[in-house]
């Protein structure tokens, strides 16, 4: 790898990580869809299991994040999100550099930087970098899959495809909708078969079983991370969600059976309105500059990026279907893959613009360095409205409720935004362990009644 590329990737990572860490939430917060943060932080800190499907890979990453210096447990887990998304931006830049294009190294690296900044300074992405949640880590794994895909299509090294299997398996231990990458991969495979049937020249598929074998093997190895959940659940039942004493209880949790009713309860007219919202959310996140470049990238991608169109189209379609069909309160956070795809095409659009400029005004492309600078300036202007740097209201409210409770008293709750900060304040910060916290929504579950004893 040329030193200029390595320096660019490192600069992007350090710059975005610094921005995220400066605006980071220091503790649990319900802002930006982070209501689950208190429960996730409690599960990580005590070695338990989070709500379905359990998020085993995230729990392991969380334990590593606790090694970071200073701050509360929740603050260090929020820092994990910041580092994941800063790294995802750099990985996206590395992916753009590998695209099949005749652009010179300088314009190629500039376009990659535009893609990374369009992604990293996207408001939706920035928000997720500041809180305790699983979506930032899942987005990093998707970015890694795109990077490995680019390397596989460019060099066809078997170990690259095998690595993609491992990344996908582990990624599914963070967020099951990451399986959207498989939908895109199948779309590419189908498009390639169609071209073969029409007589187009394609690479021979001889030995495809030999090629796919390591991919499947490492995919299963990555998925084996779910085997950690029964052990954690039985070891620390007082900090674990679900019944881990039986196989049925474990399967119910891992398959998220108690949430399946949410997957198809949204009326079709609401789903259509959510599609419109997803588009507005993407445009609002990328801004007018990033959105314009992304549109140019989609329209001008051409045959050289045909397979990317099928892959990203499949991912976007599956993601949009899930996000618009999911009946939970946090459906909008499932749109993060669309923002990654939008930033990818912003990089493609920048590549096309720089190639045109190089053809018509050789050497003048350097003037376009103002584009990433403009992205940074525009982002810094909105930093005060995004920052959670001094926001501790949710933790402070939970502490106040616990301190106000009578000795051996009971606090009854009916919402994640109330229950999970209380769990965190009591079990992680160690405040008022004599108080019983009861979430009435969970009282019909036997495992929860046992936990409350």
Short mmCIF file of C-alpha atoms in Angstrom, two decimals:
data_model
loop_
_atom_site.label_atom_id
_atom_site.label_comp_id
_atom_site.label_asym_id
_atom_site.label_seq_id
_atom_site.Cartn_x
_atom_site.Cartn_y
_atom_site.Cartn_z
CA UNK A 1 0.00 0.00 0.00
CA UNK A 2 1.47 3.41 -0.95
CA UNK A 3 2.38 5.65 1.98
CA UNK A 4 0.04 8.37 0.67
CA UNK A 5 -2.94 6.02 0.94
CA UNK A 6 -1.99 4.82 4.41
CA UNK A 7 -1.56 8.42 5.57
CA UNK A 8 -4.95 9.38 4.13
CA UNK A 9 -6.75 6.47 5.81
CA UNK A 10 -5.04 7.19 9.12
CA UNK A 11 -5.86 10.90 8.90
CA UNK A 12 -9.52 10.16 8.19
CA UNK A 13 -9.70 7.77 11.13
CA UNK A 14 -7.95 10.08 13.59
CA UNK A 15 -9.91 13.15 12.48
CA UNK A 16 -13.33 11.52 12.68
CA UNK A 17 -12.52 9.64 15.88
CA UNK A 18 -11.37 12.88 17.49
CA UNK A 19 -14.57 14.66 16.44
CA UNK A 20 -16.76 11.84 17.72
CA UNK A 21 -14.92 11.50 21.02
CA UNK A 22 -15.13 15.25 21.61
CA UNK A 23 -18.92 15.18 21.20
CA UNK A 24 -19.42 11.79 22.90
CA UNK A 25 -22.05 11.02 25.51
CA UNK A 26 -20.28 10.41 28.85
CA UNK A 27 -22.94 8.02 30.14
CA UNK A 28 -26.20 6.32 29.22
CA UNK A 29 -28.63 8.32 27.14
CA UNK A 30 -31.91 7.75 25.34
CA UNK A 31 -30.98 10.27 22.65
CA UNK A 32 -30.66 9.19 19.02
CA UNK A 33 -32.41 5.85 19.54
CA UNK A 34 -30.13 4.88 22.42
CA UNK A 35 -32.79 3.68 24.85
CA UNK A 36 -31.25 0.18 24.94
CA UNK A 37 -27.88 1.60 26.00
CA UNK A 38 -28.38 1.06 29.73
CA UNK A 39 -29.33 -2.58 29.24
CA UNK A 40 -26.44 -3.24 26.84
CA UNK A 41 -23.95 -1.58 29.19
CA UNK A 42 -25.26 -3.65 32.10
CA UNK A 43 -24.95 -6.90 30.14
CA UNK A 44 -21.40 -6.06 29.05
CA UNK A 45 -20.23 -4.96 32.50
CA UNK A 46 -21.70 -7.92 34.39
CA UNK A 47 -21.02 -10.59 31.78
CA UNK A 48 -24.70 -11.26 31.08
CA UNK A 49 -26.83 -11.54 27.94
CA UNK A 50 -28.61 -8.64 26.26
CA UNK A 51 -32.13 -8.69 24.84
CA UNK A 52 -32.87 -10.94 21.82
CA UNK A 53 -31.03 -12.10 19.83
CA UNK A 54 -28.30 -11.57 22.43
CA UNK A 55 -25.61 -9.75 20.39
CA UNK A 56 -22.69 -12.03 21.39
CA UNK A 57 -20.11 -10.37 19.14
CA UNK A 58 -21.03 -6.95 20.50
CA UNK A 59 -20.75 -8.24 24.07
CA UNK A 60 -17.21 -9.44 23.33
CA UNK A 61 -16.26 -6.15 21.68
CA UNK A 62 -17.74 -4.37 24.66
CA UNK A 63 -15.47 -6.23 27.05
CA UNK A 64 -12.50 -5.04 25.00
CA UNK A 65 -13.86 -1.48 25.09
CA UNK A 66 -13.90 -1.58 28.88
CA UNK A 67 -10.10 -1.67 28.72
CA UNK A 68 -10.17 1.91 27.42
CA UNK A 69 -8.98 4.40 30.04
CA UNK A 70 -11.22 6.70 32.06
CA UNK A 71 -14.91 7.42 32.26
CA UNK A 72 -17.97 5.37 33.07
CA UNK A 73 -18.68 1.97 31.55
CA UNK A 74 -21.30 3.55 29.28
CA UNK A 75 -18.87 6.25 28.19
CA UNK A 76 -16.29 3.67 27.16
CA UNK A 77 -18.90 1.69 25.24
CA UNK A 78 -19.95 4.88 23.47
CA UNK A 79 -16.28 5.37 22.60
CA UNK A 80 -16.39 1.91 21.00
CA UNK A 81 -19.11 3.20 18.68
CA UNK A 82 -17.04 6.26 17.85
CA UNK A 83 -14.00 4.18 16.95
CA UNK A 84 -16.09 1.69 14.94
CA UNK A 85 -17.62 4.37 12.73
CA UNK A 86 -14.35 6.27 12.30
CA UNK A 87 -12.77 3.00 11.18
CA UNK A 88 -15.74 2.27 8.91
CA UNK A 89 -15.14 5.59 7.13
CA UNK A 90 -11.49 4.70 6.51
CA UNK A 91 -12.48 1.24 5.28
CA UNK A 92 -14.96 2.85 2.89
CA UNK A 93 -12.15 5.04 1.53
CA UNK A 94 -10.01 1.94 0.97
CA UNK A 95 -12.93 0.35 -0.90
CA UNK A 96 -13.34 3.32 -3.24
CA UNK A 97 -9.62 3.25 -4.06
CA UNK A 98 -9.99 -0.35 -5.28
CA UNK A 99 -12.85 0.33 -7.71
CA UNK A 100 -12.16 -0.48 -11.38
CA UNK A 101 -11.46 2.95 -12.80
CA UNK A 102 -8.79 4.59 -14.93
CA UNK A 103 -8.47 7.55 -12.56
CA UNK A 104 -4.96 8.53 -11.49
CA UNK A 105 -3.88 7.83 -7.88
CA UNK A 106 -4.35 11.45 -6.76
CA UNK A 107 -7.95 11.90 -7.94
CA UNK A 108 -8.77 8.37 -6.79
CA UNK A 109 -7.58 9.11 -3.26
CA UNK A 110 -9.40 12.44 -3.22
CA UNK A 111 -12.65 10.75 -4.26
CA UNK A 112 -12.13 8.13 -1.54
CA UNK A 113 -11.72 10.92 1.02
CA UNK A 114 -14.94 12.55 -0.18
CA UNK A 115 -16.77 9.23 0.29
CA UNK A 116 -15.33 8.75 3.78
CA UNK A 117 -16.19 12.28 4.90
CA UNK A 118 -19.67 12.10 3.36
CA UNK A 119 -20.21 9.00 5.47
CA UNK A 120 -18.46 10.03 8.67
CA UNK A 121 -20.01 13.51 8.80
CA UNK A 122 -23.49 12.26 7.89
CA UNK A 123 -25.72 13.37 10.77
CA UNK A 124 -27.33 9.94 11.25
CA UNK A 125 -23.90 8.30 11.40
CA UNK A 126 -22.50 10.95 13.70
CA UNK A 127 -25.39 10.49 16.11
CA UNK A 128 -24.81 6.74 16.34
CA UNK A 129 -21.12 7.35 17.04
CA UNK A 130 -21.99 9.09 20.32
CA UNK A 131 -24.15 6.54 22.15
CA UNK A 132 -24.21 2.96 23.42
CA UNK A 133 -25.84 0.79 20.75
CA UNK A 134 -25.05 -2.09 18.37
CA UNK A 135 -25.62 -0.33 15.04
CA UNK A 136 -22.21 1.34 14.76
CA UNK A 137 -20.35 -1.95 15.11
CA UNK A 138 -22.72 -3.58 12.60
CA UNK A 139 -22.01 -0.79 10.12
CA UNK A 140 -18.27 -1.37 10.51
CA UNK A 141 -18.74 -5.05 9.68
CA UNK A 142 -20.77 -4.12 6.58
CA UNK A 143 -18.00 -1.74 5.50
CA UNK A 144 -15.47 -4.56 5.95
CA UNK A 145 -17.64 -6.83 3.81
CA UNK A 146 -17.70 -4.24 1.02
CA UNK A 147 -13.92 -3.85 1.23
CA UNK A 148 -13.40 -7.60 1.09
CA UNK A 149 -15.83 -7.81 -1.83
CA UNK A 150 -13.78 -5.22 -3.73
CA UNK A 151 -10.60 -7.19 -3.07
CA UNK A 152 -12.24 -10.47 -4.11
CA UNK A 153 -13.51 -9.07 -7.39
CA UNK A 154 -10.14 -7.51 -8.11
CA UNK A 155 -7.73 -10.34 -7.25
CA UNK A 156 -9.92 -13.45 -6.65
CA UNK A 157 -7.77 -14.59 -3.75
CA UNK A 158 -9.56 -17.50 -1.98
CA UNK A 159 -8.48 -16.25 1.44
CA UNK A 160 -10.32 -12.98 0.80
CA UNK A 161 -13.64 -14.75 0.27
CA UNK A 162 -12.96 -16.92 3.31
CA UNK A 163 -12.31 -13.79 5.39
CA UNK A 164 -15.64 -12.38 4.18
CA UNK A 165 -17.34 -15.50 5.54
CA UNK A 166 -15.79 -14.98 8.96
CA UNK A 167 -16.66 -11.27 9.00
CA UNK A 168 -20.25 -12.04 8.00
CA UNK A 169 -20.61 -14.74 10.66
CA UNK A 170 -19.26 -12.52 13.41
CA UNK A 171 -21.27 -9.57 12.08
CA UNK A 172 -24.47 -11.58 12.40
CA UNK A 173 -23.55 -11.82 16.07
CA UNK A 174 -24.05 -8.06 16.22
CA UNK A 175 -27.08 -7.52 14.00
CA UNK A 176 -29.04 -10.13 12.06
CA UNK A 177 -30.09 -7.68 9.28
CA UNK A 178 -26.43 -7.76 8.18
CA UNK A 179 -27.62 -10.79 6.19
CA UNK A 180 -28.66 -8.18 3.61
CA UNK A 181 -25.13 -8.59 2.22
CA UNK A 182 -26.08 -12.15 1.27
CA UNK A 183 -29.13 -10.81 -0.57
CA UNK A 184 -26.86 -8.52 -2.57
CA UNK A 185 -24.39 -11.35 -3.22
CA UNK A 186 -27.20 -13.56 -4.54
CA UNK A 187 -28.35 -10.69 -6.78
CA UNK A 188 -24.83 -10.47 -8.24
CA UNK A 189 -24.74 -14.23 -8.76
CA UNK A 190 -28.11 -14.15 -10.52
CA UNK A 191 -27.04 -11.30 -12.78
CA UNK A 192 -23.84 -13.16 -13.68
CA UNK A 193 -25.80 -16.34 -14.49
CA UNK A 194 -28.11 -14.36 -16.73
CA UNK A 195 -25.15 -12.97 -18.66
CA UNK A 196 -23.76 -16.48 -19.00
CA UNK A 197 -27.02 -17.77 -20.43
CA UNK A 198 -26.97 -14.95 -22.96
CA UNK A 199 -23.51 -15.97 -24.08
CA UNK A 200 -21.53 -13.19 -22.42
CA UNK A 201 -17.99 -14.00 -21.41
CA UNK A 202 -17.54 -14.51 -17.68
CA UNK A 203 -14.92 -16.04 -15.49
CA UNK A 204 -15.16 -19.83 -15.28
CA UNK A 205 -16.94 -21.16 -12.21
CA UNK A 206 -14.93 -24.38 -12.25
CA UNK A 207 -14.22 -25.39 -8.70
CA UNK A 208 -16.82 -23.11 -7.16
CA UNK A 209 -17.44 -25.64 -4.40
CA UNK A 210 -13.74 -25.54 -3.54
CA UNK A 211 -13.92 -21.76 -3.53
CA UNK A 212 -17.09 -21.51 -1.44
CA UNK A 213 -16.09 -24.22 1.03
CA UNK A 214 -13.78 -22.00 3.12
CA UNK A 215 -16.36 -19.19 2.97
CA UNK A 216 -19.10 -21.41 4.40
CA UNK A 217 -16.76 -22.97 6.96
CA UNK A 218 -15.63 -19.60 8.30
CA UNK A 219 -19.19 -18.25 8.18
CA UNK A 220 -20.23 -21.09 10.49
CA UNK A 221 -17.19 -20.47 12.67
CA UNK A 222 -18.21 -16.84 13.03
CA UNK A 223 -21.79 -17.82 13.86
CA UNK A 224 -20.50 -20.12 16.59
CA UNK A 225 -20.10 -16.99 18.70
CA UNK A 226 -23.76 -17.56 19.64
CA UNK A 227 -22.59 -20.60 21.64
CA UNK A 228 -21.29 -18.14 24.23
CA UNK A 229 -24.78 -16.97 25.14
CA UNK A 230 -26.04 -20.06 27.05
CA UNK A 231 -22.84 -20.08 29.08
CA UNK A 232 -23.15 -16.37 29.92
CA UNK A 233 -26.87 -16.64 30.60
CA UNK A 234 -26.46 -19.49 33.09
CA UNK A 235 -23.40 -17.93 34.71
CA UNK A 236 -24.98 -14.53 35.37
CA UNK A 237 -28.79 -14.98 35.31
CA UNK A 238 -29.37 -11.86 37.41
CA UNK A 239 -27.92 -9.72 34.59
CA UNK A 240 -29.21 -11.72 31.64
CA UNK A 241 -32.28 -11.49 29.49
CA UNK A 242 -34.07 -14.78 28.78
CA UNK A 243 -34.33 -18.33 30.12
CA UNK A 244 -31.04 -20.16 29.52
CA UNK A 245 -31.86 -23.27 31.54
CA UNK A 246 -33.48 -25.06 28.60
CA UNK A 247 -32.77 -25.50 24.88
CA UNK A 248 -36.18 -24.04 24.00
CA UNK A 249 -35.44 -20.95 26.06
CA UNK A 250 -32.08 -20.49 24.36
CA UNK A 251 -33.57 -20.91 20.88
CA UNK A 252 -36.39 -18.51 21.70
CA UNK A 253 -33.84 -15.88 22.62
CA UNK A 254 -31.38 -16.39 19.77
CA UNK A 255 -34.18 -16.40 17.17
CA UNK A 256 -35.79 -13.34 18.84
CA UNK A 257 -39.09 -15.20 18.86
CA UNK A 258 -40.68 -12.78 21.30
CA UNK A 259 -40.14 -9.95 18.81
CA UNK A 260 -41.38 -11.72 15.67
CA UNK A 261 -44.76 -10.04 15.96
CA UNK A 262 -43.04 -6.72 15.23
CA UNK A 263 -41.78 -7.89 11.83
CA UNK A 264 -45.05 -7.59 9.96
CA UNK A 265 -47.45 -5.35 11.84
CA UNK A 266 -46.87 -2.12 9.95
CA UNK A 267 -49.72 -1.24 7.52
CA UNK A 268 -48.72 -0.88 3.88
CA UNK A 269 -49.59 2.80 3.72
CA UNK A 270 -47.24 3.42 6.64
CA UNK A 271 -44.52 1.37 4.94
CA UNK A 272 -44.77 3.56 1.86
CA UNK A 273 -44.48 6.68 3.97
CA UNK A 274 -41.41 5.18 5.60
CA UNK A 275 -39.80 4.74 2.19
CA UNK A 276 -40.24 8.46 1.65
CA UNK A 277 -38.82 9.11 5.12
CA UNK A 278 -35.79 6.91 4.37
CA UNK A 279 -35.03 8.96 1.27
CA UNK A 280 -35.36 12.24 3.17
CA UNK A 281 -33.24 10.85 5.98
CA UNK A 282 -30.50 9.89 3.52
CA UNK A 283 -30.51 13.24 1.74
CA UNK A 284 -30.59 15.10 5.04
CA UNK A 285 -27.67 13.05 6.34
CA UNK A 286 -25.44 13.36 3.29
CA UNK A 287 -26.30 17.01 2.70
CA UNK A 288 -26.84 18.66 -0.66
CA UNK A 289 -23.23 18.16 -1.74
CA UNK A 290 -22.97 14.50 -0.80
CA UNK A 291 -26.44 13.75 -2.16
CA UNK A 292 -25.64 15.41 -5.49
CA UNK A 293 -22.44 13.43 -5.84
CA UNK A 294 -24.25 10.22 -4.88
CA UNK A 295 -26.92 10.82 -7.53
CA UNK A 296 -24.20 11.47 -10.12
CA UNK A 297 -22.48 8.28 -9.02
CA UNK A 298 -25.62 6.17 -9.37
CA UNK A 299 -26.48 7.59 -12.80
CA UNK A 300 -22.95 7.49 -14.18
CA UNK A 301 -21.59 4.28 -12.67
CA UNK A 302 -21.57 2.43 -16.00
CA UNK A 303 -20.77 -1.18 -16.88
CA UNK A 304 -17.52 -1.24 -14.89
CA UNK A 305 -19.53 -1.00 -11.66
CA UNK A 306 -22.44 -3.19 -12.80
CA UNK A 307 -21.77 -5.83 -10.14
CA UNK A 308 -21.58 -3.15 -7.47
CA UNK A 309 -25.00 -1.96 -8.57
CA UNK A 310 -26.49 -5.41 -8.03
CA UNK A 311 -24.71 -5.93 -4.71
CA UNK A 312 -25.57 -2.56 -3.21
CA UNK A 313 -29.05 -2.62 -4.71
CA UNK A 314 -29.70 -5.96 -3.03
CA UNK A 315 -28.38 -4.69 0.29
CA UNK A 316 -30.41 -1.48 0.03
CA UNK A 317 -33.58 -3.33 -0.95
CA UNK A 318 -33.34 -5.84 1.89
CA UNK A 319 -32.46 -3.09 4.37
CA UNK A 320 -35.33 -0.90 3.25
CA UNK A 321 -37.77 -3.82 3.40
CA UNK A 322 -36.77 -4.60 6.96
CA UNK A 323 -36.62 -1.00 8.17
CA UNK A 324 -40.04 -0.16 6.74
CA UNK A 325 -41.68 -3.39 7.97
CA UNK A 326 -40.30 -3.43 11.50
CA UNK A 327 -42.84 -2.32 14.06
CA UNK A 328 -40.44 -1.36 16.83
CA UNK A 329 -39.87 2.18 17.98
CA UNK A 330 -36.30 2.32 16.67
CA UNK A 331 -36.85 1.33 13.03
CA UNK A 332 -35.01 4.39 11.69
CA UNK A 333 -31.65 3.19 13.00
CA UNK A 334 -31.83 0.24 10.61
CA UNK A 335 -31.30 2.74 7.79
CA UNK A 336 -27.56 3.10 8.50
CA UNK A 337 -26.56 0.75 5.63
CA UNK A 338 -28.34 3.10 3.21
CA UNK A 339 -26.13 5.94 4.41
CA UNK A 340 -23.03 3.81 3.85
CA UNK A 341 -24.24 3.00 0.33
CA UNK A 342 -25.06 6.65 -0.31
CA UNK A 343 -21.55 7.68 0.72
CA UNK A 344 -20.11 4.94 -1.52
CA UNK A 345 -21.89 6.45 -4.51
CA UNK A 346 -20.82 9.94 -3.43
CA UNK A 347 -17.28 8.63 -3.84
CA UNK A 348 -18.17 7.23 -7.27
CA UNK A 349 -19.68 10.58 -8.24
CA UNK A 350 -16.51 12.34 -7.11
CA UNK A 351 -14.44 9.90 -9.20
CA UNK A 352 -16.52 10.65 -12.28
CA UNK A 353 -16.30 14.41 -11.72
CA UNK A 354 -12.53 14.28 -11.23
CA UNK A 355 -12.07 12.10 -14.33
CA UNK A 356 -14.08 14.58 -16.40
CA UNK A 357 -12.04 17.48 -15.02
CA UNK A 358 -8.76 15.70 -15.73
CA UNK A 359 -9.79 15.11 -19.34
CA UNK A 360 -10.87 18.70 -19.97
CA UNK A 361 -8.44 20.57 -17.70
CA UNK A 362 -5.42 18.40 -16.91
CA UNK A 363 -3.86 19.12 -13.54
CA UNK A 364 -6.76 21.30 -12.38
CA UNK A 365 -8.33 18.52 -10.28
CA UNK A 366 -6.29 19.73 -7.28
CA UNK A 367 -8.60 22.71 -7.01
CA UNK A 368 -11.32 20.28 -5.96
CA UNK A 369 -9.55 19.72 -2.64
CA UNK A 370 -11.98 22.38 -1.50
CA UNK A 371 -14.76 19.74 -1.58
CA UNK A 372 -13.62 17.70 1.45
CA UNK A 373 -12.79 20.96 3.21
CA UNK A 374 -16.34 22.16 2.55
CA UNK A 375 -17.73 18.92 3.98
CA UNK A 376 -15.71 19.41 7.15
CA UNK A 377 -16.73 23.05 7.56
CA UNK A 378 -20.42 22.28 7.02
CA UNK A 379 -20.20 19.47 9.57
CA UNK A 380 -18.49 21.58 12.20
CA UNK A 381 -21.28 24.14 11.93
CA UNK A 382 -23.81 21.53 13.06
CA UNK A 383 -21.60 20.02 15.79
CA UNK A 384 -23.23 21.98 18.65
CA UNK A 385 -26.67 20.64 17.74
CA UNK A 386 -25.43 17.03 17.65
CA UNK A 387 -23.04 16.94 20.61
CA UNK A 388 -23.93 14.96 23.75
CA UNK A 389 -20.73 15.99 25.51
CA UNK A 390 -22.32 17.27 28.71
CA UNK A 391 -25.68 15.47 28.56
CA UNK A 392 -26.27 13.26 31.63
CA UNK A 393 -30.00 13.78 32.18
CA UNK A 394 -31.09 10.14 31.79
CA UNK A 395 -28.47 8.82 34.21
CA UNK A 396 -29.16 11.62 36.69
CA UNK A 397 -32.90 10.93 36.59
CA UNK A 398 -32.30 7.24 37.31
CA UNK A 399 -29.98 8.11 40.21
CA UNK A 400 -32.57 10.49 41.64
CA UNK A 401 -35.31 7.84 41.49
CA UNK A 402 -33.13 5.29 43.23
CA UNK A 403 -32.02 7.70 45.94
CA UNK A 404 -35.62 8.77 46.58
CA UNK A 405 -36.89 5.19 47.01
CA UNK A 406 -37.54 3.96 50.57
CA UNK A 407 -35.28 1.24 52.03
CA UNK A 408 -35.91 -2.09 50.26
CA UNK A 409 -38.50 -0.27 48.18
CA UNK A 410 -39.81 -0.93 44.67
CA UNK A 411 -39.71 1.18 41.52
CA UNK A 412 -42.21 0.23 38.81
CA UNK A 413 -41.53 1.13 35.18
CA UNK A 414 -43.20 0.64 31.81
CA UNK A 415 -40.66 1.92 29.27
CA UNK A 416 -37.13 1.13 28.12
CA UNK A 417 -36.16 4.77 28.62
CA UNK A 418 -36.92 4.36 32.34
CA UNK A 419 -35.99 0.73 33.02
CA UNK A 420 -32.59 0.48 31.38
CA UNK A 421 -30.99 3.60 32.93
CA UNK A 422 -32.20 2.31 36.30
CA UNK A 423 -30.60 -1.09 35.69
CA UNK A 424 -27.36 0.63 34.75
CA UNK A 425 -27.37 2.99 37.74
CA UNK A 426 -28.08 0.18 40.18
CA UNK A 427 -26.11 -2.78 38.80
CA UNK A 428 -23.16 -1.00 37.16
CA UNK A 429 -22.78 2.17 39.24
CA UNK A 430 -23.77 0.28 42.42
CA UNK A 431 -26.44 2.71 43.64
CA UNK A 432 -29.16 1.38 45.99
CA UNK A 433 -28.92 -2.38 45.44
CA UNK A 434 -31.69 -2.83 48.03
CA UNK A 435 -34.30 -1.37 45.65
CA UNK A 436 -36.31 -3.70 43.40
CA UNK A 437 -36.90 -2.45 39.86
CA UNK A 438 -39.92 -4.01 38.15
CA UNK A 439 -40.78 -3.45 34.50
CA UNK A 440 -44.44 -4.43 34.28
CA UNK A 441 -44.14 -5.26 30.56
CA UNK A 442 -41.85 -8.19 31.41
CA UNK A 443 -43.77 -9.63 34.33
CA UNK A 444 -45.47 -12.28 32.18
CA UNK A 445 -42.07 -13.85 31.45
CA UNK A 446 -41.02 -16.53 33.92
CA UNK A 447 -37.32 -15.77 33.59
CA UNK A 448 -37.99 -12.17 34.58
CA UNK A 449 -40.05 -13.10 37.63
CA UNK A 450 -37.19 -15.34 38.76
CA UNK A 451 -34.71 -12.51 38.16
CA UNK A 452 -36.74 -10.09 40.28
CA UNK A 453 -36.74 -12.33 43.35
#
